[in-house]
CSV table of C-alpha atoms in Angstrom, one decimal:
chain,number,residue,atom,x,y,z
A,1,UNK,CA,-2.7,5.1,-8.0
A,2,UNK,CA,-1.1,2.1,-6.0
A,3,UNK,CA,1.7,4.1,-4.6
A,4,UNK,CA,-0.9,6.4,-3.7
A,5,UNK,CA,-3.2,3.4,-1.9
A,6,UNK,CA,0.1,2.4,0.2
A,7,UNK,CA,0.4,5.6,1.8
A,8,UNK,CA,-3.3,5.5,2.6
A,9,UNK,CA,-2.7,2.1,4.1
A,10,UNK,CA,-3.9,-0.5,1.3
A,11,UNK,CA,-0.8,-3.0,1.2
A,12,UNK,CA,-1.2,-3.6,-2.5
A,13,UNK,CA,1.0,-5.4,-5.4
A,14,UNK,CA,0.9,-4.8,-9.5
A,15,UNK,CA,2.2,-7.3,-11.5
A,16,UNK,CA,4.2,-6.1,-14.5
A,17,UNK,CA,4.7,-8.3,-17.5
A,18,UNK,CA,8.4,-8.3,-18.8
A,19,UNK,CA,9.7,-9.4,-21.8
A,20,UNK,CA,13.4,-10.9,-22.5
A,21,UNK,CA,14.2,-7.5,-24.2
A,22,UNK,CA,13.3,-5.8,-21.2
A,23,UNK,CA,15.2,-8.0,-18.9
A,24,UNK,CA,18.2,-8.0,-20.7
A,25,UNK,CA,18.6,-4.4,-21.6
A,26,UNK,CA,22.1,-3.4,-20.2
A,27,UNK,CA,20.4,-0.5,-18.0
A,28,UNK,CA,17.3,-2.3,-16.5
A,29,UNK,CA,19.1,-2.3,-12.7
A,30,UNK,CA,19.3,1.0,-13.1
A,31,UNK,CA,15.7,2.1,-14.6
A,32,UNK,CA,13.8,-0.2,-11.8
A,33,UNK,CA,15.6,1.8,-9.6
A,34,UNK,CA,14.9,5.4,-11.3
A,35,UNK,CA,11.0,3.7,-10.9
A,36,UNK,CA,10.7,2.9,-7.7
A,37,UNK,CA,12.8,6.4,-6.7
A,38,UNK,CA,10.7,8.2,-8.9
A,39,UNK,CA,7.3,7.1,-8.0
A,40,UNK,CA,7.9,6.0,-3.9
A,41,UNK,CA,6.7,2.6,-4.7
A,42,UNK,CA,7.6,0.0,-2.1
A,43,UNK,CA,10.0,-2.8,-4.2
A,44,UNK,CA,7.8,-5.3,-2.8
A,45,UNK,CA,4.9,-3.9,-3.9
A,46,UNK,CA,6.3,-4.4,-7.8
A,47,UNK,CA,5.9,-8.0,-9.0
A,48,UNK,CA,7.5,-8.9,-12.9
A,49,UNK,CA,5.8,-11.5,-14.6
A,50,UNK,CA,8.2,-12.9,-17.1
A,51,UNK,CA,7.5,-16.6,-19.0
A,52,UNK,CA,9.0,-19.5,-18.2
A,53,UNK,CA,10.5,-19.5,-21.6
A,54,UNK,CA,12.7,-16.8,-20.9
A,55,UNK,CA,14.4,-18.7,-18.2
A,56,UNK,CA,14.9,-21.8,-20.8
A,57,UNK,CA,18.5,-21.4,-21.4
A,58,UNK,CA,21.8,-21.1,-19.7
A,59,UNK,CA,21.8,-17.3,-19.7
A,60,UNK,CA,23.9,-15.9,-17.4
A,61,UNK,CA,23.0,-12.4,-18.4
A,62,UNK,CA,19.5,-13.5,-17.0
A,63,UNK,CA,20.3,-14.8,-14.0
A,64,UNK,CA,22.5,-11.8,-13.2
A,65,UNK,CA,19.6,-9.5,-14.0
A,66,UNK,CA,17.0,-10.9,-12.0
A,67,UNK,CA,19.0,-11.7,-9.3
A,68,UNK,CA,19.5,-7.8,-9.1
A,69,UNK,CA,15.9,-7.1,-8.9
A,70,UNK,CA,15.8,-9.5,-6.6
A,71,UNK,CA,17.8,-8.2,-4.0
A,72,UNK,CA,16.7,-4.6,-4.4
A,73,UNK,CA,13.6,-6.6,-3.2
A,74,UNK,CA,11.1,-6.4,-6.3
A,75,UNK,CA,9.0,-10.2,-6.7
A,76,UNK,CA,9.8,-12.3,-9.7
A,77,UNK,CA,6.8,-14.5,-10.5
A,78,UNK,CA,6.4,-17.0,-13.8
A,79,UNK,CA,3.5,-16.0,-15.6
A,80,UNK,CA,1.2,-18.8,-17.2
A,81,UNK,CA,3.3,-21.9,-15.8
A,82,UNK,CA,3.2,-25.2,-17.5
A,83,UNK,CA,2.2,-23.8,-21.1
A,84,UNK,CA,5.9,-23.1,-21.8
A,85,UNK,CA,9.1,-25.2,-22.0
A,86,UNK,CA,8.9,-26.4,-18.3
A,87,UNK,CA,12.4,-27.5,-17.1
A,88,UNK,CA,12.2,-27.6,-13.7
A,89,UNK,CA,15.8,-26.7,-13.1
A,90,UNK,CA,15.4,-23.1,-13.3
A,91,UNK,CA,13.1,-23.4,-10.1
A,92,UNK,CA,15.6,-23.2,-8.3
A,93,UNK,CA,18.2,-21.8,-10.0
A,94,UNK,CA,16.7,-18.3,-10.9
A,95,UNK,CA,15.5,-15.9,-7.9
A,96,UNK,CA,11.6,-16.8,-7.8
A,97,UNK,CA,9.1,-15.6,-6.0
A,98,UNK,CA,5.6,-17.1,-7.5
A,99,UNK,CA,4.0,-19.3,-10.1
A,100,UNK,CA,0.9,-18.3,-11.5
A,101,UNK,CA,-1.2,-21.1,-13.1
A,102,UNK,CA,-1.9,-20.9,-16.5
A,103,UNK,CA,-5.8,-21.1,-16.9
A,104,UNK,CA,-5.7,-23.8,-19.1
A,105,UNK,CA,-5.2,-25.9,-16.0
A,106,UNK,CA,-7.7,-24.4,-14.0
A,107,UNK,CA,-10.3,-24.4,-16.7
A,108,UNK,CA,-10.0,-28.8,-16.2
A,109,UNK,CA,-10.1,-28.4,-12.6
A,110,UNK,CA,-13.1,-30.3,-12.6
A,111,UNK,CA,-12.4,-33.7,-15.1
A,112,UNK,CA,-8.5,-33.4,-15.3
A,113,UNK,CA,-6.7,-31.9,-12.1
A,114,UNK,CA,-3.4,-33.6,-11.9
A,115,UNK,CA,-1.8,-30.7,-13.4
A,116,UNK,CA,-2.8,-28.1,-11.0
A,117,UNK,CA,-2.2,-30.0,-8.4
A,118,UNK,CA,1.4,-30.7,-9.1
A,119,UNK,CA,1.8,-27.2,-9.9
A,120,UNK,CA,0.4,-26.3,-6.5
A,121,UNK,CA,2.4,-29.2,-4.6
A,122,UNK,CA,5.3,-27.8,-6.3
A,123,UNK,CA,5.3,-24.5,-5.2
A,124,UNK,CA,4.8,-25.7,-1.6
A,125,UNK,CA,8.1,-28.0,-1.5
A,126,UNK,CA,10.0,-25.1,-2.9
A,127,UNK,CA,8.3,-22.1,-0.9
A,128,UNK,CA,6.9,-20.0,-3.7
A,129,UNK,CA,3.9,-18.1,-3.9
A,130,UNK,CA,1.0,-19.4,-5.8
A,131,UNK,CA,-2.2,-17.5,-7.9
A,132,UNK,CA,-4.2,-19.1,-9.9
A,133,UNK,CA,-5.3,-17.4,-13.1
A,134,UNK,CA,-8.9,-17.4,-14.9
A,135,UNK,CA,-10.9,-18.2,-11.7
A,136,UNK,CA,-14.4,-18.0,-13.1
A,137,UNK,CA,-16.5,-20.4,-11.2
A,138,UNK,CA,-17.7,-21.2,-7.0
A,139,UNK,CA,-16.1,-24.6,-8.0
A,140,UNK,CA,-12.7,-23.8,-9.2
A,141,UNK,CA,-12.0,-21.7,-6.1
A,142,UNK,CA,-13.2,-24.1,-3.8
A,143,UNK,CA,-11.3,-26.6,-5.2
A,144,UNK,CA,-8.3,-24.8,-5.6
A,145,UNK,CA,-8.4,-22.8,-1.6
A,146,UNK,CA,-8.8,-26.9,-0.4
A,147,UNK,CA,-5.5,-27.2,-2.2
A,148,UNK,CA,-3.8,-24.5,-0.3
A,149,UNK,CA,-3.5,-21.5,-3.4
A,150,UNK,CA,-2.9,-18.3,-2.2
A,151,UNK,CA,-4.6,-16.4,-4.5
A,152,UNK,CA,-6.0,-16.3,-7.2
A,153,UNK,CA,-7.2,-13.7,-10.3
A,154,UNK,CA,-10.2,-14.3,-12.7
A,155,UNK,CA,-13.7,-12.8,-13.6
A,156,UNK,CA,-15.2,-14.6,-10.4
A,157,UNK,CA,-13.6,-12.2,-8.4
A,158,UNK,CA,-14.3,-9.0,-10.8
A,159,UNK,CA,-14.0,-8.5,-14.3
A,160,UNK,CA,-10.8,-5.8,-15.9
A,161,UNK,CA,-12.0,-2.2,-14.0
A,162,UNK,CA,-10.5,1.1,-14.9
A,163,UNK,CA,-7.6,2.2,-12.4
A,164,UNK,CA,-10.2,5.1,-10.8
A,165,UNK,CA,-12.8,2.3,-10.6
A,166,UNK,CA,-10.6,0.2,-9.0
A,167,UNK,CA,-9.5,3.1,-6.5
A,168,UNK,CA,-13.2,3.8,-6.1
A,169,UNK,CA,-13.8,0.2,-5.3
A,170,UNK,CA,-11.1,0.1,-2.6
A,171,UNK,CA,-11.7,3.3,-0.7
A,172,UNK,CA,-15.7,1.8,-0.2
A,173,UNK,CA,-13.7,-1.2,1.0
């Protein structure tokens, strides 16, 4: 279906979660690119979430990996920032693309912001990408497009479709 909506013009991106099992499998260069052969789909079109947890260590393994991925031109974004072990190292060690807020912090966006905006503030000074995650009110979206977020995910903006609804709801677009 996405692959699909970029031929008909839709510049689209899925995020995949990935798990450190995943990462690390010996063959996963290899099976991103059987993917993206396979099904036509731009690289840039395929983000993988991973947690910041998986980043936690001095794993060269890791780093290797993802910097693979990287250069074949898939995204790497951090899924659910700040609710892991958050050493800020890895920022810029590891290939990153994006940080998505965990919505934890965007659910205080209105009596306890500091941490969003740090996040946010953060992602500027290093040049990544940021979404905000569980977006459910006119408030939190103002609040956080005043801020400078790129984007942002969330009931406000639609609750889980099917992938034919979805593909319904972009063709009427």
């Amino acid at each position: 279906m996405l692959f699909r909506s970029h031929a008909r013009g839709h510049d689209l991106r899925i995020s995949v979660n990935f798990s450190a099992r995943q990462i690390q499998a010996p063959d996963m260069v290899e099976r991103m690119d059987e993917v993206l052969a396979r099904s036509g789909c731009p690289p840039a079109a395929l983000e993988m979430e991973i947690t910041e947890s998986l980043l936690a260590g001095e794993d060269l393994r890791m780093r290797e990996q993802l910097d693979s991925l990287s250069q074949r031109g898939l995204r790497i974004a951090i899924d659910d920032f700040g609710t892991g072990y958050s050493n800020l190292a890895y920022l810029e060690r590891f290939p990153l693309d994006c940080l998505k807020i965990d919505r934890s912090f965007v659910n205080q966006l209105e009596t306890r912001p500091a941490i969003a905006e740090l996040i946010i503030s953060m992602c500027k000074v290093l040049g990544l990408e940021i979404v905000a995650e569980g977006v459910e009110t006119d408030g939190q979206l103002d609040w956080l497009r005043a801020q400078g977020c790129h984007h942002y995910q969330g009931f406000l903006s639609s609750p889980a479709v099917s992938a034919r609804r979805f593909e319904s709801l972009l063709e009427a677009a």
